[in-house]
N, CA, C and O of each residue as an XYZ file, in Angstrom:
592
protein
N      64.065    126.944     93.542
C      64.859    126.277     92.060
C      63.972    127.102     91.064
O      62.951    127.720     91.366
N      64.637    126.987     89.619
C      63.787    127.361     88.825
C      63.269    126.312     88.122
O      63.824    125.229     87.937
N      61.724    126.804     87.564
C      60.632    125.886     87.199
C      61.277    124.961     85.995
O      60.822    123.847     85.734
N      62.332    125.520     85.327
C      63.099    124.615     84.238
C      64.283    123.778     84.699
O      64.993    124.017     85.676
N      64.369    122.957     84.011
C      65.340    121.490     84.274
C      66.675    122.471     84.418
O      66.886    123.465     83.723
N      67.393    122.046     85.311
C      68.733    122.981     85.540
C      70.126    121.902     84.912
O      70.338    120.744     85.270
N      70.967    122.753     83.848
C      71.927    121.746     83.738
C      73.214    122.492     83.963
O      73.135    123.704     83.765
N      74.570    121.944     84.395
C      75.966    122.356     84.262
C      76.114    122.628     82.805
O      75.407    122.515     81.803
N      77.365    123.047     83.103
C      78.088    123.802     81.695
C      78.100    122.381     80.862
O      77.764    121.352     81.449
N      78.504    122.352     79.459
C      78.209    121.532     78.983
C      79.350    121.567     77.635
O      79.206    122.274     76.638
N      80.542    120.587     77.895
C      81.725    120.755     77.561
C      81.868    119.606     76.292
O      81.013    118.764     76.016
N      83.099    119.790     75.639
C      83.284    118.709     74.564
C      84.973    118.736     74.772
O      85.454    119.808     75.141
N      85.756    117.745     74.575
C      87.179    117.570     74.502
C      87.308    116.733     73.083
O      86.477    115.973     72.585
N      88.464    117.066     72.643
C      88.788    116.135     71.451
C      90.413    115.865     71.897
O      91.271    116.731     71.728
N      90.695    114.559     72.481
C      91.579    113.612     72.682
C      92.676    112.928     71.572
O      92.538    111.726     71.343
N      93.616    113.572     70.973
C      94.270    112.644     70.165
C      95.430    111.694     70.732
O      96.144    111.977     71.694
N      95.487    110.669     70.070
C      96.458    109.446     70.594
C      97.084    109.107     69.355
O      96.542    109.070     68.251
N      98.316    108.855     69.649
C      99.023    108.487     68.254
C      99.184    106.936     68.529
O      99.415    106.304     69.560
N      98.952    106.528     67.081
C      98.922    105.128     66.904
C      97.501    105.003     66.915
O      96.762    105.933     67.240
N      96.975    103.512     66.454
C      95.585    103.270     66.192
C      95.214    102.459     67.560
O      94.370    101.577     67.401
N      95.694    102.622     68.801
C      95.166    101.736     69.905
C      95.219    103.120     70.915
O      95.944    104.112     70.982
N      93.986    102.589     71.686
C      93.881    103.858     72.896
C      94.420    102.800     74.201
O      93.588    102.041     74.699
N      95.773    102.803     74.683
C      96.302    102.104     75.772
C      96.483    102.725     77.210
O      97.082    102.231     78.165
N      95.821    103.926     77.131
C      96.047    104.471     78.474
C      94.867    104.421     79.436
O      94.033    103.516     79.409
N      94.835    105.755     80.548
C      93.769    105.572     81.621
C      92.663    106.227     81.447
O      91.596    106.053     82.035
N      92.965    107.125     80.483
C      92.016    108.107     80.254
C      90.529    107.931     80.132
O      89.849    108.899     80.474
N      89.935    106.895     79.716
C      88.888    106.447     79.368
C      88.321    105.867     81.166
O      87.189    105.979     81.636
N      89.518    105.283     81.813
C      89.145    104.902     83.324
C      88.906    105.943     84.015
O      87.938    105.915     84.775
N      89.630    106.989     83.936
C      89.465    108.096     84.757
C      88.253    108.965     84.564
O      87.723    109.637     85.450
N      87.835    108.869     83.185
C      86.587    109.168     82.678
C      85.478    108.669     83.584
O      84.874    109.420     84.350
N      85.212    107.250     83.454
C      84.498    106.335     83.886
C      84.414    107.025     85.814
O      83.319    107.205     86.349
N      85.481    107.250     86.408
C      85.833    107.716     87.409
C      85.140    108.594     87.958
O      84.839    108.546     89.151
N      84.711    109.728     86.983
C      84.233    111.252     87.208
C      82.921    111.107     87.365
O      82.211    111.756     88.133
N      82.502    110.018     86.433
C      81.147    109.822     85.981
C      80.293    108.997     87.407
O      79.074    109.070     87.560
N      81.232    108.235     88.354
C      80.906    107.544     89.012
C      80.763    108.297     89.878
O      79.698    108.243     90.494
N      81.610    109.126     90.199
C      81.860    110.531     91.804
C      80.682    111.568     91.332
O      80.335    112.433     92.136
N      80.036    111.496     89.988
C      78.732    112.378     89.860
C      79.752    113.619     89.548
O      78.829    114.432     89.614
N      80.577    114.220     89.340
C      81.537    115.047     88.913
C      80.893    115.386     87.462
O      80.044    116.269     87.585
N      81.040    114.969     86.210
C      80.384    114.768     84.835
C      79.490    113.801     84.590
O      79.475    112.792     85.295
N      78.680    113.962     83.629
C      77.829    113.172     82.887
C      77.959    113.252     81.770
O      77.735    114.369     81.303
N      78.370    112.159     80.812
C      78.830    112.105     79.873
C      77.775    111.500     78.731
O      77.224    110.401     78.777
N      77.635    112.585     77.626
C      76.276    112.249     76.768
C      76.945    111.598     75.503
O      76.355    110.948     74.640
N      77.953    111.820     75.542
C      78.501    111.202     74.023
C      79.984    110.737     73.806
O      80.917    111.373     74.295
N      80.137    109.788     73.178
C      81.812    109.246     72.864
C      81.785    109.018     71.534
O      80.803    108.448     71.056
N      82.745    109.381     70.801
C      82.824    109.051     69.336
C      84.470    108.699     69.151
O      85.344    109.543     69.351
N      84.665    107.691     68.849
C      86.369    107.438     68.245
C      86.719    107.556     66.712
O      86.150    106.878     65.856
N      87.594    108.370     66.475
C      87.438    108.495     65.096
C      88.941    108.263     64.759
O      89.695    109.116     65.229
N      89.514    107.270     64.033
C      90.738    107.195     63.697
C      91.360    108.214     62.222
O      90.502    108.738     61.512
N      92.535    108.369     61.951
C      93.181    108.675     60.747
C      93.793    108.024     60.242
O      94.733    107.840     61.015
N      94.007    107.286     59.100
C      94.789    106.715     58.695
C      96.173    107.748     58.291
O      96.251    108.969     58.159
N      97.242    106.598     58.162
C      98.529    107.764     57.374
C      98.161    108.637     55.955
O      98.472    109.801     55.703
N      97.433    107.727     55.163
C      96.899    108.953     53.974
C      95.765    109.724     54.279
O      95.027    110.181     53.406
N      95.620    109.864     55.323
C      94.348    110.884     55.759
C      92.848    110.325     55.646
O      91.836    110.965     55.931
N      92.886    109.436     55.328
C      91.530    109.035     55.067
C      90.884    108.373     56.770
O      91.538    107.547     57.406
N      89.535    108.932     57.265
C      89.004    108.600     58.381
C      88.093    107.603     58.347
O      87.460    107.233     57.359
N      88.031    107.114     59.605
C      87.290    105.800     59.918
C      86.604    106.420     61.450
O      87.053    107.324     62.155
N      85.297    105.528     61.669
C      84.917    105.864     63.217
C      85.146    104.447     63.851
O      84.956    103.442     63.166
N      85.497    104.377     64.975
C      85.908    102.932     65.354
C      84.498    102.697     66.395
O      84.382    103.381     67.412
N      83.675    101.872     66.090
C      82.699    101.197     66.871
C      83.378    100.776     68.158
O      84.277     99.935     68.144
N      82.937    101.378     69.314
C      83.171    101.168     70.345
C      82.544     99.497     71.037
O      83.177     98.977     71.956
N      81.705     99.044     70.658
C      80.921     98.044     71.045
C      81.550     96.707     70.223
O      81.215     95.549     70.474
N      82.478     97.080     69.243
C      83.070     96.167     68.312
C      84.346     96.685     67.653
O      84.674     96.738     66.468
N      84.982     97.061     68.808
C      86.321     97.516     68.602
C      87.571     96.678     68.517
O      88.676     97.017     68.096
N      87.112     95.321     69.082
C      88.435     94.365     69.381
C      89.806     94.736     69.878
O      90.788     94.068     69.552
N      89.886     95.747     70.629
C      91.056     96.140     71.826
C      91.272     97.578     71.197
O      91.615     98.421     72.026
N      91.152     97.979     70.017
C      91.488     99.291     69.354
C      91.149    100.361     70.232
O      91.766    101.425     70.197
N      89.876    100.069     71.293
C      89.187    101.556     71.870
C      89.867    101.521     73.253
O      89.983    102.597     73.840
N      90.299    100.467     73.796
C      90.988     99.920     74.927
C      89.803    100.309     75.996
O      88.682     99.811     75.891
N      90.146    101.246     77.042
C      88.675    101.140     78.025
C      87.716    102.104     77.673
O      87.007    102.612     78.542
N      87.590    102.505     76.106
C      86.776    103.399     75.896
C      85.723    102.575     75.453
O      84.669    103.145     75.170
N      85.793    101.236     75.323
C      84.733    100.522     75.398
C      83.877    100.171     76.034
O      82.939     99.472     75.651
N      84.148    100.810     77.647
C      83.330    100.202     78.586
C      82.226    101.541     78.304
O      81.170    101.545     78.936
N      82.466    102.426     77.535
C      81.668    103.864     76.924
C      80.718    103.371     75.966
O      79.970    104.149     75.374
N      80.693    101.902     75.738
C      80.068    101.923     74.097
C      78.690    101.938     74.327
O      78.059    101.581     73.333
N      77.923    102.263     75.417
C      76.478    102.465     75.413
C      76.074    104.199     75.677
O      74.914    104.555     75.886
N      77.164    105.096     75.626
C      77.143    106.279     75.558
C      76.930    106.616     74.530
O      77.821    106.543     73.684
N      75.280    107.266     74.117
C      74.907    107.568     73.059
C      73.805    108.783     73.212
O      72.669    108.483     73.580
N      74.068    109.857     72.990
C      72.475    110.953     73.472
C      71.934    111.026     72.050
O      70.727    110.952     71.818
N      72.901    111.180     71.061
C      72.710    111.761     69.349
C      73.126    113.022     69.126
O      73.143    113.445     67.970
N      73.652    114.067     70.523
C      74.117    114.983     70.027
C      75.263    114.831     69.003
O      75.128    115.503     67.981
N      76.425    114.023     69.110
C      77.030    113.886     68.169
C      76.607    113.168     66.932
O      76.166    112.061     67.241
N      76.582    113.355     65.827
C      76.337    113.073     64.664
C      77.512    112.334     63.644
O      78.600    112.148     64.187
N      77.409    111.996     62.529
C      78.125    111.717     61.530
C      78.803    112.798     60.805
O      79.895    112.517     60.311
N      78.425    113.777     60.684
C      79.001    114.863     60.265
C      80.119    115.855     61.117
O      80.796    116.852     60.865
N      79.886    114.972     62.252
C      80.941    115.609     63.521
C      82.374    114.837     62.962
O      83.474    115.344     63.181
N      82.222    113.588     62.238
C      83.644    113.154     62.202
C      84.088    113.841     61.003
O      85.292    113.684     60.799
N      83.588    114.431     60.296
C      84.542    115.658     59.235
C      85.263    116.545     59.812
O      86.337    116.966     59.382
N      84.536    116.989     61.143
C      85.048    118.484     61.640
C      86.137    117.523     62.430
O      87.243    117.861     62.010
N      86.259    116.589     63.288
C      87.240    116.128     64.296
C      88.407    115.772     63.548
O      89.515    116.157     63.923
N      88.227    114.921     62.301
C      89.143    114.683     61.478
C      90.228    116.121     60.821
O      91.443    116.108     60.629
N      89.651    116.778     60.695
C      90.408    118.095     60.455
C      91.064    118.682     61.347
O      91.866    119.575     61.074
N      90.838    118.292     62.492
C      91.969    118.653     63.761
C      92.845    117.650     63.863
O      93.871    117.837     64.517
N      92.582    116.299     63.185
C      93.593    115.399     63.894
C      94.973    115.026     62.970
O      94.883    115.271     61.767
N      95.894    114.606     63.337
C      97.387    114.220     62.463
C      97.026    112.767     61.855
O      96.210    111.940     62.264
N      97.765    112.733     60.915
C      97.562    111.518     60.233
C      97.972    110.127     61.007
O      98.733    110.417     61.930
N      97.785    109.066     60.957
C      98.266    108.099     62.174
C      97.912    108.027     63.718
O      98.512    107.393     64.586
N      96.702    108.896     63.861
C      96.313    109.220     65.056
C      94.216    108.265     65.205
O      93.292    107.981     64.443
N      94.536    108.169     66.630
C      92.908    107.927     67.123
C      92.434    109.043     67.822
O      93.383    109.447     68.494
N      91.524    109.696     67.993
C      91.268    110.573     68.501
C      89.677    109.999     69.475
O      88.936    109.068     69.163
N      89.539    111.041     70.819
C      88.391    110.147     71.090
C      87.661    111.897     71.383
O      88.363    112.868     71.664
N      86.481    111.930     71.263
C      85.553    113.151     71.148
C      84.298    112.586     72.154
O      83.563    111.599     72.158
N      84.482    113.757     72.975
C      83.927    113.444     74.636
C      82.539    114.691     74.748
O      82.759    115.901     74.813
N      81.653    114.301     74.750
C      80.464    115.690     75.055
C      80.186    115.266     76.526
O      79.848    114.100     76.728
N      80.305    116.129     77.560
C      79.893    116.097     79.094
C      79.439    117.255     79.489
O      79.548    118.395     79.038
N      78.708    116.625     80.750
C      78.108    117.985     81.306
C      78.760    118.221     82.544
O      78.619    117.236     83.268
N      79.344    119.027     83.022
C      79.835    119.371     84.287
C      78.757    119.394     85.618
O      78.312    120.500     85.922
N      78.448    118.548     86.191
C      77.138    118.098     87.358
C      77.503    118.676     88.123
O      76.598    119.304     88.673
N      78.840    118.911     88.688
C      79.689    119.301     89.928
C      78.793    120.873     89.822
O      78.653    121.396     90.927
N      78.298    121.517     88.857
C      78.085    122.994     88.548
C      76.666    123.340     88.802
O      76.331    124.502     89.028
N      75.837    122.370     88.770
C      74.234    122.444     88.894
C      73.725    123.047     90.269
O      72.804    123.863     90.257
N      74.372    122.616     91.551
C      73.664    123.788     92.491
C      74.015    125.000     92.332
O      73.334    125.904     92.817
N      75.337    125.289     91.501
C      75.924    126.812     91.620
C      74.788    127.256     90.473
O      73.989    128.121     90.834
N      74.696    126.868     89.485
C      73.728    127.376     88.478
C      72.285    127.400     88.987
O      71.680    128.449     88.767
N      71.740    126.594     89.519
C      70.606    126.675     90.344
C      70.313    127.820     91.097
O      69.225    128.388     91.007
N      71.275    128.217     91.881
C      71.428    129.358     92.826
C      71.686    130.582     91.859
O      70.849    131.476     91.983
N      72.545    130.774     91.045
C      72.827    131.747     90.165
C      71.097    132.243     89.794
O      70.517    133.283     90.107
N      70.655    131.173     89.101
C      69.219    131.384     88.353
C      68.227    131.969     89.392
O      67.544    132.989     89.301
N      68.326    130.984     90.494
C      67.235    131.946     91.714
C      67.495    133.095     92.114
O      66.574    133.776     92.565
N      68.837    133.619     92.055
C      68.992    135.159     92.292
C      69.107    135.841     91.620
O      69.774    136.841     91.887
N      68.432    135.648     90.198
C      68.038    136.462     89.080
C      69.868    137.016     88.204
O      70.162    138.055     87.613
N      70.572    135.964     88.465
C      71.575    135.851     87.508
C      71.457    135.367     86.307
O      70.432    134.739     86.043
N      72.341    135.522     85.439
C      72.071    135.013     84.146
C      73.619    135.082     83.275
O      74.257    136.133     83.339
N      74.095    134.057     82.572
C      75.401    133.755     81.866
C      75.368    134.628     80.963
O      74.434    134.639     80.161
N      76.432    135.584     80.905
C      76.570    136.421     79.542
C      77.540    136.574     78.877
O      77.703    137.275     77.879
N      78.588    135.569     79.696
C      79.955    134.932     78.921
C      80.434    134.021     79.675
O      80.084    133.784     80.831
N      81.459    133.337     78.892
C      81.876    132.193     79.258
C      83.120    131.733     78.711
O      83.526    132.523     77.858
N      83.826    130.812     78.874
C      85.281    130.299     77.913
C      85.829    129.675     78.763
O      85.488    129.633     79.945
N      86.876    129.037     78.190
C      87.936    127.880     78.446
C      89.312    128.210     77.958
O      89.637    128.463     76.798
N      90.117    128.166     79.092
C      91.498    128.166     79.160
C      92.120    126.927     79.103
O      92.059    126.130     80.040
N      92.679    126.723     78.129
C      93.501    125.334     77.873
C      94.253    124.880     79.277
O      94.582    125.719     80.115
N      94.451    123.688     79.417
C      95.374    123.110     80.744
C      96.689    123.763     80.208
O      97.104    124.689     80.905
N      97.342    123.484     79.215
C      98.445    123.588     78.725
C      98.803    125.231     79.079
O      99.729    125.753     79.699
N      97.788    125.694     78.482
C      98.415    127.297     78.650
C      98.525    127.717     79.957
O      99.510    128.394     80.249
N      97.554    127.398     80.961
C      97.631    127.668     82.362
C      99.159    127.219     83.270
O      99.869    127.832     84.067
N      99.204    125.603     82.565
C     100.744    125.520     83.030
C     101.505    126.027     82.668
O     102.316    126.133     83.589
N     102.020    126.697     81.437
C     102.729    127.366     80.977
C     102.930    128.964     81.483
O     103.983    129.580     81.315
N     101.959    129.416     82.008
C     102.008    130.597     82.433
C     102.422    130.596     83.704
O     103.213    131.466     84.067
N     101.885    129.467     84.737
C     102.091    129.124     85.899
C     103.982    128.961     86.093
O     104.780    129.582     86.795
N     104.127    127.982     85.240
C     105.651    127.667     84.947
C     106.653    128.904     85.058
O     107.657    129.085     85.748
N     105.846    129.857     83.900
C     106.727    131.308     83.798
C     106.512    132.154     85.348
O     107.423    132.866     85.771
N     105.595    132.034     85.892
C     105.439    132.863     87.155
C     106.489    132.523     87.933
O     107.337    133.331     88.314
N     106.476    131.018     88.269
C     107.432    130.524     89.134
C     108.875    130.785     89.010
O     109.679    131.058     89.901
N     109.098    130.621     87.476
C     110.478    131.220     87.124
C     110.589    132.460     87.422
O     111.808    132.472     87.596
N     110.299    133.395     87.595
C     110.329    134.421     87.809
C     110.748    134.867     89.475
O     111.572    135.682     89.889
N     109.803    133.957     90.197
C     110.168    133.961     91.571
C     111.809    133.737     92.155
O     112.426    132.677     92.049
N     112.228    134.733     92.655
C     112.984    134.788     93.483
C     113.541    133.354     94.294
O     112.695    132.782     94.982
N     114.794    132.815     94.242
C     114.602    131.417     94.949
C     115.177    132.146     96.070
O     115.688    133.255     95.920
N     115.108    131.568     97.153
C     115.697    131.478     98.614
C     117.198    130.567     99.186
O     117.525    130.599    100.372
C-alpha cells in the first residue's frame, strides 16, 4: 500500500429538478449508496433559480419540505463547495428549477487505485461519458441489429 492516503475518483453531479420542491427518490438512493460503501459524499448544495433568474441557496436543515429527502444530508459539509459555486451552478440552470450539486468519492475504486499505485501505475487521463450519451449510443446500436 502506498504511504499516502488513497482515495477513489472524486466526482460531482448537478441534478436539476423542475419546480421548487424535490419529491423524487434521488436523495434516498444516494444515502443507500453511502450506506453500502459505494460512495462517500463530501458536500451537497441545493440551489434554486426563480422564474426571474434570481438564485438562492436552500438550507438543508431548515428547508421545511422544499429539500425533500435531501434534508437527510444536511450534515454533509466538507467545505469543498463554497458560496462562489452558487454562481457557477446558477449559470447552468433553467429558471424555475431547483438543483442539487453533489460532490462524492467513488469509494468502490479505492482498492483498484491502491493496486495501481503499488504496481507503479499512475493516472494520466480520465473522463466521464454522460449516461444519456451511452443510452443513446446503445439504442442506436440495437436499432442496427437485425430482428429475427
